[in-house]
Amino acid sequence: MKLTKLMAFTATTRTGATFARRTMFTSALCRPVFRCAPFPATRVLSMRLMATTAAPGMDPEAAAILNGERFAEEVDVCIVGGGPAGLSAAIRIRQLAAKEGKDIRVFLVEKGSEIGSHTLSGAVLEPRALDELIPDWKEKGAPLNTPATKDKMYLLTENFSIPLPHPPQMSNEGNYIVSLSKFVRWLGEQAEEAGVEVYPSFAASEVLYNEDGSVAGIATNDVGIGRNGLPKDSFERGMEIRAKVTLFAEGCHGSLSKKVINKFDLRKDSQPQTYGLGLKEVWEIDPAKHEPGLVLHSIGWPMKFDTYGGAFMYHLEDNLCAIGYVVALDYENPTLSPYKEFQRYKHHPLIKHYLEGGKVLSYGARALNEGGYQSIPKLSFPGGALIGCSAGFLNVPKIKGTHTAMKSGMLAAEAAYESIATKGETGPLSLTNYEEAFKKSWVHDELYEVRNVRPSFHSPLGMWGGMAWAGLDTMFLKGRYPLTLNHPKPDHATLKPLSAVKPIEYPKPDGVISFDLLESVSRTGTGHVEDQPIHLRLQRGPTDQLEVNYKVYGGPEQKFCPAGVYEYLDDAEKPGQKKFQINASNCIHCKTCDIKDPSQNIDWTVPEGGGGPKYSNT
């Protein structure tokens, strides 16, 4: 059994606790290596009291257990997140090291139970970055099996579909329809073969800092803590991973990425990030209706013209069809439910035709960055850098971000290797050369050219104004308009009071084409250890939810969460009042609550490693 697979098994079952976990970590080091700047051997560090662990007034014996010694590793590069950006960075560093006969130690942690289990996207993959990273990817068996062969674009009304000219940015000639979770799993195999130490089921929960304030690495979370905050028999301390360079590749709105962005004020010179919520199902459809290579996009119904969003349908191999809906999280009506908009969309005649006679196999949802070029923060800081969707490289008009995420990881990898191996610098390093490389790259040029498309939808004309500008900009101006348009305010500040809107009424699901929310959540494979602290934390208690979110906005968490995590229930102990309930075990790690909560009280943090969805064909 491969070490990483054994690690994943142990991390999930927690059998053997600390001894097994530490033994396997140590066994990973038992190989002769040449390092550019050797680190000392494995060691155990005593740790300071962590406020998130031992609460004041706790039994001294329990507090001593919770604040015991923590196992530590020292590596050259630590990467947080096993998605396209993180894995591409890891592979690129090891490629450069192998070319020069050096061994840069690259250590990657991923909170999902397996590489790819938390990855969700449409997805149509543009192979440009893959061609650069692994030119012989076809020979290596990359799961790019369905070339995109036909593009269609429609404007939907409730009963009709109007064909639209296909914008040049959305042309998919030369691209592939893929399951991104399967593609990422394959990338993980390539990383392991390159010598990257890959550890799924380990959730990075803390950023470590040096005395000078620079990033020193990360720590994984403690496990085996009960919901009451006390250690269980299975308790084990988290582990420190200290590195010269730490690359944050957590995906959109990562829990540690947002901390370093705030600490180093990385958004000081950028626009607020704006987000969308993407929802997706995979269907097996009637072979007679299956069109391998079909890429179908639509805008319009069922949403109003003042809400940005759209839909996709991609036909893969084996009669599989990926169908999804994206709703921009700057919407104003607090009664809007992205999930129910998606279910309603599937009943449009154009879409329902394909789904009738088929069966749904899986469901998932994930927040995505929509801010574009002007919302990219400063990328580097002392000790590390942001890559992939942790920074926000999605090309919104193209509806693609995997290729740009991969390239950003490669650029950061090359900068890190140059600093460690070529210049011989010792950590913590500031990758200013990564910032410079990005500005000279095709990623920068691609995003700059389309920078004004997404913010153009903020005009009073909404969808109509945005469509007109997008056509003009992408077909004729090609980014040459001298000004850069702004995003007016962050998504959490856009909701109108419930009293100022007309509530949206949604039809009941029919159980054939559309489904109840919890039925869909059951198709995500989501699972968490039940007896653990709630990872969706209310920073100031429930008062903001009850006094502001419920009384002013009608409890929008119940609507925007695509997994039924949040509820406002009658409080049996206080007749006539409500209580705010968090069903944390339902959470599919989409991060929407942390983004859209109008009170900005919900803080999404990582649960025990291995928890969450188990996506396989998304």
Coordinates of C-alpha atoms in Angstrom, one line a residue:
M1 CA 0.0 0.0 0.0
K2 CA 1.3 3.4 -0.9
L3 CA 2.2 5.6 2.1
T4 CA -0.3 8.3 1.2
K5 CA -3.1 5.7 0.9
L6 CA -2.1 4.3 4.3
M7 CA -2.1 7.8 5.7
A8 CA -5.5 8.5 4.4
F9 CA -6.9 5.3 5.9
T10 CA -5.4 6.0 9.3
A11 CA -6.5 9.6 9.2
T12 CA -10.1 8.6 8.4
T13 CA -10.4 5.7 10.9
R14 CA -8.2 7.2 13.6
T15 CA -7.3 3.7 14.7
G16 CA -4.0 3.6 16.5
A17 CA -4.1 7.3 17.1
T18 CA -0.9 9.2 17.7
F19 CA 1.5 6.3 17.5
A20 CA 0.4 5.1 14.1
R21 CA 0.2 8.6 12.7
R22 CA 3.6 9.7 13.9
T23 CA 5.2 6.4 12.9
M24 CA 3.9 6.8 9.4
F25 CA 5.1 10.4 9.2
T26 CA 8.5 9.4 10.4
S27 CA 8.6 6.4 8.0
A28 CA 8.1 8.9 5.1
L29 CA 11.5 10.5 6.0
C30 CA 13.4 7.2 6.0
R31 CA 15.1 7.7 2.7
P32 CA 18.5 9.2 1.8
V33 CA 18.0 12.7 0.4
F34 CA 20.2 15.5 -0.8
R35 CA 18.7 18.9 0.2
C36 CA 19.8 22.3 -1.0
A37 CA 19.8 23.5 2.6
P38 CA 19.5 20.5 5.0
F39 CA 17.0 20.8 7.8
P40 CA 17.4 19.1 11.2
A41 CA 15.8 15.7 11.7
T42 CA 12.3 15.2 12.9
R43 CA 11.6 16.7 16.2
V44 CA 8.9 17.4 18.7
L45 CA 8.1 21.0 19.7
S46 CA 6.3 22.1 22.8
M47 CA 3.4 24.4 21.8
R48 CA 1.8 27.5 23.3
L49 CA -1.7 27.4 24.6
M50 CA -4.2 27.5 21.7
A51 CA -7.3 29.5 22.4
T52 CA -9.3 27.2 20.0
T53 CA -8.4 24.1 22.1
A54 CA -8.3 24.5 25.9
A55 CA -11.0 26.8 27.1
P56 CA -10.4 28.9 30.3
G57 CA -11.6 27.1 33.4
M58 CA -11.2 23.7 31.8
D59 CA -10.1 20.7 34.0
P60 CA -6.3 21.0 34.3
E61 CA -5.8 17.4 33.2
A62 CA -7.9 17.9 30.0
A63 CA -6.1 21.2 29.4
A64 CA -2.7 19.5 29.7
I65 CA -3.7 16.9 27.1
L66 CA -5.1 19.4 24.7
N67 CA -1.9 21.5 24.9
G68 CA 0.6 18.7 24.8
E69 CA 3.6 18.5 22.6
R70 CA 3.0 18.7 18.9
F71 CA 4.9 16.7 16.2
A72 CA 6.8 18.8 13.8
E73 CA 8.3 18.4 10.3
E74 CA 10.6 20.8 8.5
V75 CA 10.5 20.8 4.7
D76 CA 11.5 23.1 1.8
V77 CA 8.1 23.8 0.4
C78 CA 4.7 23.2 2.1
I79 CA 1.6 23.3 -0.1
V80 CA -1.9 23.6 1.4
G81 CA -4.5 22.1 -0.9
G82 CA -4.4 19.2 -3.4
G83 CA -6.3 20.8 -6.3
P84 CA -5.0 21.8 -9.8
A85 CA -2.9 24.7 -8.6
G86 CA -1.3 23.0 -5.6
L87 CA -0.5 19.8 -7.5
S88 CA 0.9 21.7 -10.5
A89 CA 3.2 23.7 -8.2
A90 CA 4.4 20.5 -6.5
I91 CA 5.0 18.7 -9.7
R92 CA 6.9 21.7 -11.2
I93 CA 9.2 22.0 -8.3
R94 CA 10.1 18.4 -8.4
Q95 CA 10.6 18.5 -12.2
L96 CA 13.1 21.4 -11.8
A97 CA 14.9 19.6 -9.0
A98 CA 15.2 16.3 -10.9
K99 CA 16.5 18.2 -13.9
E100 CA 19.4 19.6 -11.8
G101 CA 19.9 16.5 -9.7
K102 CA 18.7 18.1 -6.5
D103 CA 16.0 17.0 -4.0
I104 CA 13.7 19.8 -2.9
R105 CA 11.4 18.4 -0.3
V106 CA 7.8 19.2 -1.2
F107 CA 5.1 18.4 1.3
L108 CA 1.4 18.7 0.3
V109 CA -1.6 18.4 2.7
E110 CA -5.2 18.1 1.5
K111 CA -8.3 18.1 3.8
G112 CA -10.3 15.7 1.6
S113 CA -10.2 12.0 2.4
E114 CA -8.6 11.5 -1.0
I115 CA -7.1 13.7 -3.6
G116 CA -10.0 14.9 -5.8
S117 CA -12.7 14.2 -3.2
H118 CA -13.3 17.9 -2.6
T119 CA -12.9 19.0 -6.2
L120 CA -15.9 20.1 -8.1
S121 CA -16.2 22.1 -11.4
G122 CA -18.1 22.0 -14.7
A123 CA -15.7 21.4 -16.4
V124 CA -14.3 22.1 -19.8
L125 CA -10.5 22.0 -19.6
E126 CA -8.3 24.2 -21.7
P127 CA -5.1 22.1 -21.9
R128 CA -2.6 25.0 -22.3
A129 CA -1.1 24.8 -18.9
L130 CA -1.2 21.0 -18.9
D131 CA 0.7 20.9 -22.2
E132 CA 3.4 23.0 -20.5
L133 CA 3.5 21.0 -17.3
I134 CA 3.2 17.4 -18.6
P135 CA 3.6 17.5 -22.5
D136 CA 3.1 13.7 -22.7
W137 CA -0.1 13.7 -20.7
K138 CA -1.9 11.6 -23.3
E139 CA 0.7 8.8 -23.0
K140 CA 0.5 9.0 -19.2
G141 CA -3.2 8.4 -19.3
A142 CA -4.7 11.7 -18.3
P143 CA -8.5 11.4 -18.2
L144 CA -9.2 13.8 -21.0
N145 CA -11.5 11.5 -23.0
T146 CA -14.1 13.8 -24.6
P147 CA -13.0 16.5 -26.9
A148 CA -15.4 19.5 -27.1
T149 CA -16.9 19.3 -30.5
K150 CA -20.0 21.5 -30.5
D151 CA -20.7 24.9 -28.8
K152 CA -24.3 26.2 -28.3
M153 CA -25.4 29.4 -26.5
Y154 CA -29.0 30.3 -25.6
L155 CA -31.0 33.1 -24.0
L156 CA -33.9 31.4 -22.1
T157 CA -37.3 32.7 -21.5
E158 CA -39.7 30.6 -19.4
N159 CA -40.9 28.5 -22.4
F160 CA -38.5 29.3 -25.3
S161 CA -34.8 29.2 -26.1
I162 CA -33.3 31.8 -28.4
P163 CA -29.9 30.9 -30.0
L164 CA -27.2 33.5 -29.5
P165 CA -24.0 34.2 -31.3
H166 CA -21.2 32.4 -29.6
P167 CA -18.7 34.9 -28.0
P168 CA -15.1 34.2 -29.1
Q169 CA -14.0 33.9 -25.5
M170 CA -16.3 30.9 -25.1
S171 CA -15.1 28.9 -28.1
N172 CA -14.0 25.4 -27.0
E173 CA -12.2 24.2 -30.0
G174 CA -9.2 22.1 -28.7
N175 CA -10.6 21.8 -25.2
Y176 CA -11.9 18.7 -23.3
I177 CA -15.0 18.0 -21.2
V178 CA -13.7 16.4 -18.0
S179 CA -14.5 15.3 -14.5
L180 CA -12.2 17.6 -12.7
S181 CA -12.2 15.4 -9.6
K182 CA -10.9 12.5 -11.8
F183 CA -8.4 14.8 -13.5
V184 CA -7.1 16.0 -10.1
R185 CA -6.8 12.5 -8.9
W186 CA -4.6 11.7 -11.9
L187 CA -2.5 14.8 -11.2
G188 CA -2.0 13.5 -7.6
E189 CA -0.6 10.3 -9.0
Q190 CA 1.8 12.3 -11.2
A191 CA 2.9 14.2 -8.1
E192 CA 3.6 11.1 -6.1
E193 CA 5.6 9.7 -9.0
A194 CA 7.6 12.9 -9.1
G195 CA 8.5 12.5 -5.4
V196 CA 6.0 14.9 -3.8
E197 CA 4.9 13.8 -0.3
V198 CA 1.1 13.9 -0.6
Y199 CA -1.0 13.6 2.6
P200 CA -4.8 13.6 2.1
S201 CA -7.1 13.6 5.2
F202 CA -4.9 16.3 6.9
A203 CA -6.7 19.6 7.4
A204 CA -4.5 22.7 7.7
S205 CA -6.1 24.7 10.5
E206 CA -3.5 27.2 11.6
V207 CA -0.9 29.5 10.0
L208 CA 2.4 29.4 11.9
Y209 CA 4.4 32.6 12.1
N210 CA 8.0 33.4 12.9
E211 CA 9.0 36.1 15.5
D212 CA 9.4 38.6 12.7
G213 CA 5.8 38.0 11.5
S214 CA 6.7 36.0 8.4
V215 CA 4.8 32.8 7.7
A216 CA 6.7 29.8 9.0
G217 CA 4.3 27.1 7.8
I218 CA 1.0 25.5 8.9
A219 CA -0.3 23.2 11.5
T220 CA -3.0 20.6 11.0
N221 CA -5.9 20.5 13.4
D222 CA -6.2 18.5 16.6
V223 CA -8.5 15.5 16.2
G224 CA -10.5 13.5 18.7
I225 CA -12.1 16.5 20.5
G226 CA -15.7 16.1 21.5
R227 CA -18.4 18.6 20.8
N228 CA -18.0 19.6 24.4
G229 CA -14.4 20.7 23.8
L230 CA -12.9 17.8 25.8
P231 CA -10.4 15.3 24.5
K232 CA -11.8 11.8 23.6
D233 CA -9.9 8.6 23.9
S234 CA -9.0 9.0 20.2
F235 CA -7.5 12.5 20.8
E236 CA -4.2 13.4 19.0
R237 CA -2.5 16.7 18.6
G238 CA -2.2 18.3 15.2
M239 CA 1.2 18.5 13.5
E240 CA 3.4 21.4 12.5
I241 CA 4.8 21.6 8.9
R242 CA 7.5 24.3 8.9
A243 CA 8.8 25.4 5.5
K244 CA 10.9 28.0 3.7
V245 CA 8.0 28.6 1.5
T246 CA 4.3 27.9 2.1
L247 CA 1.9 28.0 -0.9
F248 CA -1.8 28.4 -0.2
A249 CA -3.8 26.5 -2.8
E250 CA -7.0 26.0 -0.8
G251 CA -9.4 27.0 -3.6
C252 CA -12.0 29.8 -3.4
H253 CA -12.1 31.6 -0.1
G254 CA -9.9 29.2 1.8
S255 CA -9.9 29.3 5.6
L256 CA -6.2 30.0 5.9
S257 CA -5.9 32.1 2.7
K258 CA -8.4 34.6 4.1
K259 CA -6.3 34.9 7.3
V260 CA -3.0 35.7 5.5
I261 CA -4.9 38.1 3.1
N262 CA -6.1 40.0 6.2
K263 CA -2.8 39.8 8.2
F264 CA -0.7 41.1 5.3
D265 CA -3.4 43.4 3.9
L266 CA -3.1 41.8 0.5
R267 CA -6.3 43.4 -0.8
K268 CA -5.1 46.9 -0.1
D269 CA -4.6 47.8 -3.8
S270 CA -7.3 45.5 -5.3
Q271 CA -11.1 45.5 -5.7
P272 CA -13.3 43.4 -3.4
Q273 CA -13.5 39.8 -4.5
T274 CA -17.0 38.9 -5.8
Y275 CA -18.2 35.3 -5.9
G276 CA -20.6 32.9 -7.5
L277 CA -22.2 29.7 -6.2
G278 CA -21.9 26.9 -8.7
L279 CA -24.2 23.9 -8.3
K280 CA -23.8 20.7 -10.3
E281 CA -25.4 17.3 -11.0
V282 CA -24.1 14.5 -13.1
W283 CA -26.7 12.5 -14.9
E284 CA -26.7 9.3 -17.0
I285 CA -29.0 10.1 -19.8
D286 CA -30.8 8.2 -22.6
P287 CA -28.2 7.2 -25.2
A288 CA -30.5 8.4 -27.9
K289 CA -30.2 11.9 -26.5
H290 CA -26.5 11.8 -25.7
E291 CA -24.2 14.0 -27.8
P292 CA -20.6 13.4 -26.8
G293 CA -18.6 16.7 -27.0
L294 CA -21.7 19.0 -26.7
V295 CA -21.0 22.2 -24.7
L296 CA -24.3 24.1 -24.0
H297 CA -24.5 27.4 -22.1
S298 CA -27.5 29.6 -21.3
I299 CA -28.4 32.8 -19.6
G300 CA -31.8 34.3 -18.6
W301 CA -34.6 32.3 -17.1
P302 CA -35.3 31.4 -14.4
M303 CA -33.5 34.4 -12.8
K304 CA -34.4 38.0 -13.3
F305 CA -32.4 40.3 -15.5
D306 CA -30.8 42.1 -12.5
T307 CA -29.2 38.9 -11.1
Y308 CA -26.0 37.7 -12.8
G309 CA -25.7 34.0 -13.5
G310 CA -26.0 31.2 -16.1
A311 CA -26.1 27.5 -16.7
F312 CA -24.2 24.8 -18.5
M313 CA -24.7 21.3 -19.8
Y314 CA -21.7 19.2 -20.9
H315 CA -21.9 15.8 -22.5
L316 CA -19.1 13.5 -21.5
E317 CA -18.4 9.9 -22.4
D318 CA -20.5 6.9 -21.4
N319 CA -23.8 8.7 -21.7
L320 CA -22.8 11.0 -18.8
C321 CA -24.1 14.6 -18.8
A322 CA -22.8 17.3 -16.4
I323 CA -25.4 20.0 -15.8
G324 CA -25.0 23.0 -13.6
Y325 CA -26.1 26.5 -12.6
V326 CA -24.1 29.5 -11.3
V327 CA -25.6 32.3 -9.3
A328 CA -23.6 35.4 -8.6
L329 CA -23.5 36.0 -4.8
D330 CA -24.0 39.8 -5.2
Y331 CA -27.8 39.2 -5.6
E332 CA -30.1 41.5 -3.7
N333 CA -33.3 39.5 -2.9
P334 CA -32.8 37.6 0.4
T335 CA -35.5 35.0 -0.6
L336 CA -33.5 33.8 -3.6
S337 CA -32.4 30.2 -3.3
P338 CA -29.6 29.2 -5.7
Y339 CA -30.4 25.6 -5.2
K340 CA -34.1 26.1 -6.1
E341 CA -33.2 28.2 -9.1
F342 CA -31.1 25.3 -10.3
Q343 CA -33.9 22.8 -9.8
R344 CA -36.4 25.1 -11.6
Y345 CA -33.9 25.6 -14.5
K346 CA -33.9 21.8 -15.3
H347 CA -37.6 22.0 -16.1
H348 CA -37.1 24.3 -19.1
P349 CA -38.1 22.5 -22.3
L350 CA -34.6 22.7 -23.8
I351 CA -33.0 21.1 -20.8
K352 CA -35.8 18.7 -19.6
H353 CA -35.7 17.1 -23.1
Y354 CA -32.2 15.8 -22.4
L355 CA -32.9 14.7 -18.8
E356 CA -36.2 12.8 -19.3
G357 CA -35.5 9.0 -19.2
G358 CA -32.2 9.5 -17.4
K359 CA -31.1 9.3 -13.8
V360 CA -29.1 11.6 -11.6
L361 CA -25.9 10.1 -10.1
S362 CA -24.3 12.9 -8.0
Y363 CA -24.7 16.4 -6.8
G364 CA -22.3 19.1 -5.4
A365 CA -21.8 22.8 -5.0
R366 CA -18.9 25.2 -4.5
A367 CA -18.3 28.9 -4.4
L368 CA -16.1 30.4 -7.1
N369 CA -14.2 33.6 -7.7
E370 CA -15.8 36.0 -10.2
G371 CA -13.9 39.2 -9.5
G372 CA -11.3 38.8 -12.2
Y373 CA -8.2 40.8 -12.8
Q374 CA -9.0 43.8 -10.5
S375 CA -9.8 41.5 -7.6
I376 CA -6.5 39.6 -7.6
P377 CA -4.8 40.5 -4.3
K378 CA -1.0 40.9 -3.8
L379 CA 0.2 37.4 -4.4
S380 CA 3.3 37.1 -2.2
F381 CA 4.1 37.9 1.4
P382 CA 7.0 37.0 3.7
G383 CA 7.2 33.2 3.8
G384 CA 4.7 32.3 1.1
A385 CA 2.2 33.0 -1.7
L386 CA -1.3 32.6 -2.9
I387 CA -1.9 30.4 -5.9
G388 CA -4.9 29.2 -7.9
C389 CA -8.4 30.1 -6.6
S390 CA -6.9 31.2 -3.3
A391 CA -5.9 34.3 -5.3
G392 CA -8.7 34.2 -7.9
F393 CA -7.6 33.6 -11.5
L394 CA -11.0 32.5 -12.9
N395 CA -11.7 33.8 -16.4
V396 CA -15.4 34.6 -16.1
P397 CA -16.3 35.2 -19.8
K398 CA -14.4 32.0 -20.7
I399 CA -16.0 30.1 -17.8
K400 CA -12.7 28.5 -17.0
G401 CA -10.1 28.7 -14.3
T402 CA -8.3 25.4 -14.2
H403 CA -5.7 26.3 -16.8
T404 CA -5.0 29.6 -15.1
A405 CA -4.9 28.0 -11.6
M406 CA -2.4 25.4 -12.9
K407 CA -0.2 28.0 -14.5
S408 CA -0.2 30.2 -11.4
G409 CA 1.0 27.2 -9.4
M410 CA 3.8 26.6 -11.9
L411 CA 4.9 30.2 -11.8
A412 CA 5.1 30.2 -8.0
A413 CA 6.9 26.8 -8.1
E414 CA 9.6 28.2 -10.5
A415 CA 10.0 31.3 -8.3
A416 CA 10.3 29.1 -5.2
Y417 CA 12.8 26.8 -6.8
E418 CA 14.9 29.8 -8.0
S419 CA 15.1 31.2 -4.5
I420 CA 15.9 27.9 -2.8
A421 CA 18.0 26.0 -5.2
T422 CA 19.6 28.6 -7.5
K423 CA 20.1 31.5 -5.1
G424 CA 20.5 29.4 -2.1
E425 CA 18.3 31.6 0.0
T426 CA 17.1 30.3 3.4
G427 CA 13.6 30.7 4.6
P428 CA 11.3 32.3 5.1
L429 CA 11.3 33.6 1.5
S430 CA 9.4 36.4 -0.1
L431 CA 8.5 35.4 -3.7
T432 CA 8.5 38.8 -5.3
N433 CA 9.8 37.0 -8.4
Y434 CA 6.4 35.2 -8.5
E435 CA 4.6 38.5 -8.7
E436 CA 6.9 39.6 -11.5
A437 CA 6.5 36.3 -13.4
F438 CA 2.7 36.6 -13.2
K439 CA 2.7 40.1 -14.7
K440 CA 4.7 38.7 -17.7
S441 CA 2.6 35.6 -18.2
W442 CA -0.3 34.7 -20.5
V443 CA -2.5 34.4 -17.4
H444 CA -2.1 38.1 -16.7
D445 CA -2.7 39.0 -20.4
E446 CA -5.8 36.8 -20.6
L447 CA -7.4 38.2 -17.4
Y448 CA -6.6 41.8 -18.2
E449 CA -8.2 41.6 -21.6
V450 CA -11.6 40.6 -20.1
R451 CA -11.4 42.5 -16.8
N452 CA -14.4 44.7 -17.6
V453 CA -16.9 42.0 -18.6
R454 CA -18.1 40.9 -15.2
P455 CA -18.4 44.4 -13.6
S456 CA -20.3 45.6 -16.6
F457 CA -23.3 43.6 -15.3
H458 CA -23.5 46.0 -12.3
S459 CA -25.1 48.7 -14.5
P460 CA -28.8 49.6 -14.1
L461 CA -29.5 47.6 -17.2
G462 CA -28.3 44.4 -15.5
M463 CA -28.0 41.4 -17.8
W464 CA -28.9 43.4 -20.9
G465 CA -26.2 46.0 -20.3
G466 CA -23.7 43.4 -19.5
M467 CA -24.4 41.4 -22.6
A468 CA -24.1 44.4 -24.8
W469 CA -20.8 45.4 -23.2
A470 CA -19.4 41.9 -23.2
G471 CA -20.1 41.6 -26.9
L472 CA -18.5 44.9 -27.7
D473 CA -15.5 44.3 -25.4
T474 CA -14.7 40.7 -26.4
M475 CA -15.3 41.0 -30.1
F476 CA -13.9 44.5 -30.8
L477 CA -12.2 46.3 -28.0
K478 CA -10.4 43.2 -26.6
G479 CA -9.5 44.9 -23.4
R480 CA -8.3 48.1 -24.9
Y481 CA -10.9 50.3 -23.1
P482 CA -8.6 52.6 -21.1
L483 CA -10.5 52.3 -17.8
T484 CA -10.9 49.4 -15.4
L485 CA -14.5 49.1 -14.0
N486 CA -15.1 48.5 -10.4
H487 CA -17.1 46.0 -8.3
P488 CA -19.3 48.3 -6.2
K489 CA -19.3 46.4 -2.8
P490 CA -18.6 43.0 -1.3
D491 CA -21.3 40.3 -1.8
H492 CA -22.3 40.3 1.9
A493 CA -23.4 43.9 1.7
T494 CA -25.8 43.6 -1.3
L495 CA -28.9 42.2 0.3
K496 CA -32.0 44.3 0.6
P497 CA -34.3 44.0 3.6
L498 CA -37.0 41.4 3.3
S499 CA -39.6 44.2 3.5
A500 CA -38.2 45.8 0.4
V501 CA -38.4 42.8 -2.0
K502 CA -41.1 40.6 -3.5
P503 CA -40.5 37.0 -2.1
I504 CA -39.7 34.4 -4.7
E505 CA -42.0 31.5 -4.8
Y506 CA -40.6 28.2 -6.0
P507 CA -42.4 25.1 -7.3
K508 CA -42.1 21.9 -5.4
P509 CA -39.7 19.3 -6.8
D510 CA -41.2 16.5 -8.8
G511 CA -38.7 13.8 -7.6
V512 CA -37.9 13.0 -11.3
I513 CA -36.2 16.1 -12.8
S514 CA -36.0 18.2 -9.6
F515 CA -35.3 17.1 -6.1
D516 CA -35.6 17.9 -2.5
L517 CA -32.4 19.5 -1.1
L518 CA -31.6 16.8 1.5
E519 CA -32.1 14.1 -1.2
S520 CA -29.5 15.9 -3.3
V521 CA -27.1 16.3 -0.3
S522 CA -27.2 12.5 0.1
R523 CA -25.7 12.2 -3.3
T524 CA -22.5 14.1 -2.3
G525 CA -21.2 11.3 0.0
T526 CA -20.8 13.9 2.7
G527 CA -19.7 12.6 6.1
H528 CA -18.2 14.2 9.2
V529 CA -17.3 12.8 12.7
E530 CA -20.5 13.7 14.6
D531 CA -18.9 14.3 18.0
Q532 CA -16.6 17.1 17.2
P533 CA -16.7 20.9 17.7
I534 CA -18.9 22.6 15.1
H535 CA -16.5 23.9 12.4
L536 CA -19.0 26.7 11.3
R537 CA -18.3 29.1 14.1
L538 CA -20.3 32.2 15.1
Q539 CA -17.7 34.7 16.0
R540 CA -20.0 36.8 18.2
G541 CA -22.6 34.2 19.2
P542 CA -26.1 33.9 17.6
T543 CA -27.3 37.4 18.4
D544 CA -26.4 38.8 14.9
Q545 CA -28.3 35.9 13.2
L546 CA -31.4 36.4 15.3
E547 CA -31.6 40.2 15.5
V548 CA -30.2 41.1 12.1
N549 CA -30.2 38.2 9.6
Y550 CA -33.6 36.9 10.6
K551 CA -35.5 40.0 11.6
V552 CA -34.2 42.2 8.8
Y553 CA -33.5 39.7 6.0
G554 CA -35.7 36.8 6.8
G555 CA -32.9 34.3 7.5
P556 CA -31.1 34.2 4.1
E557 CA -28.8 31.4 5.3
Q558 CA -31.7 29.0 4.9
K559 CA -31.9 30.0 1.3
F560 CA -28.3 30.4 0.1
C561 CA -26.8 27.3 1.7
P562 CA -26.9 24.5 -0.9
A563 CA -26.8 21.7 1.8
G564 CA -29.4 22.6 4.4
V565 CA -26.9 23.5 7.1
Y566 CA -28.7 26.4 8.6
E567 CA -32.2 26.6 10.1
Y568 CA -34.3 29.1 12.1
L569 CA -36.5 27.0 14.4
D570 CA -39.1 27.8 17.0
D571 CA -37.4 28.0 20.4
A572 CA -39.2 25.6 22.8
E573 CA -37.6 27.3 25.8
K574 CA -38.6 30.8 24.6
P575 CA -42.1 30.7 23.2
G576 CA -42.6 33.1 20.3
Q577 CA -38.9 33.3 19.6
K578 CA -36.5 31.6 17.2
K579 CA -33.3 29.8 17.6
F580 CA -30.5 29.5 15.1
Q581 CA -29.5 25.9 14.4
I582 CA -26.4 24.7 12.5
N583 CA -26.5 21.2 11.0
A584 CA -22.7 21.0 10.6
S585 CA -22.7 17.4 9.4
N586 CA -24.5 18.5 6.2
C587 CA -21.8 20.9 5.2
I588 CA -20.3 20.3 1.7
H589 CA -17.5 22.9 2.2
C590 CA -18.8 25.4 -0.4
K591 CA -17.9 28.4 1.8
T592 CA -21.0 30.4 0.7
C593 CA -22.0 31.1 4.3
D594 CA -18.7 32.8 5.1
I595 CA -19.1 34.9 2.0
K596 CA -22.8 35.9 1.9
D597 CA -23.7 36.2 5.6
P598 CA -24.8 39.8 5.8
S599 CA -23.6 40.0 9.4
Q600 CA -20.2 38.5 8.6
N601 CA -20.5 36.4 11.8
I602 CA -20.1 32.9 10.3
D603 CA -16.5 31.8 10.1
W604 CA -15.9 28.7 8.0
T605 CA -13.1 26.6 9.5
V606 CA -11.9 23.1 8.7
P607 CA -13.4 20.1 10.5
E608 CA -11.4 17.0 11.2
G609 CA -9.4 15.9 8.1
G610 CA -11.2 13.6 5.8
G611 CA -14.6 15.0 6.6
G612 CA -16.9 16.6 4.0
P613 CA -18.1 15.5 0.6
K614 CA -16.6 12.6 -1.3
Y615 CA -16.9 13.7 -4.9
S616 CA -15.8 11.1 -7.5
N617 CA -17.1 12.1 -10.9
T618 CA -17.6 15.8 -10.5

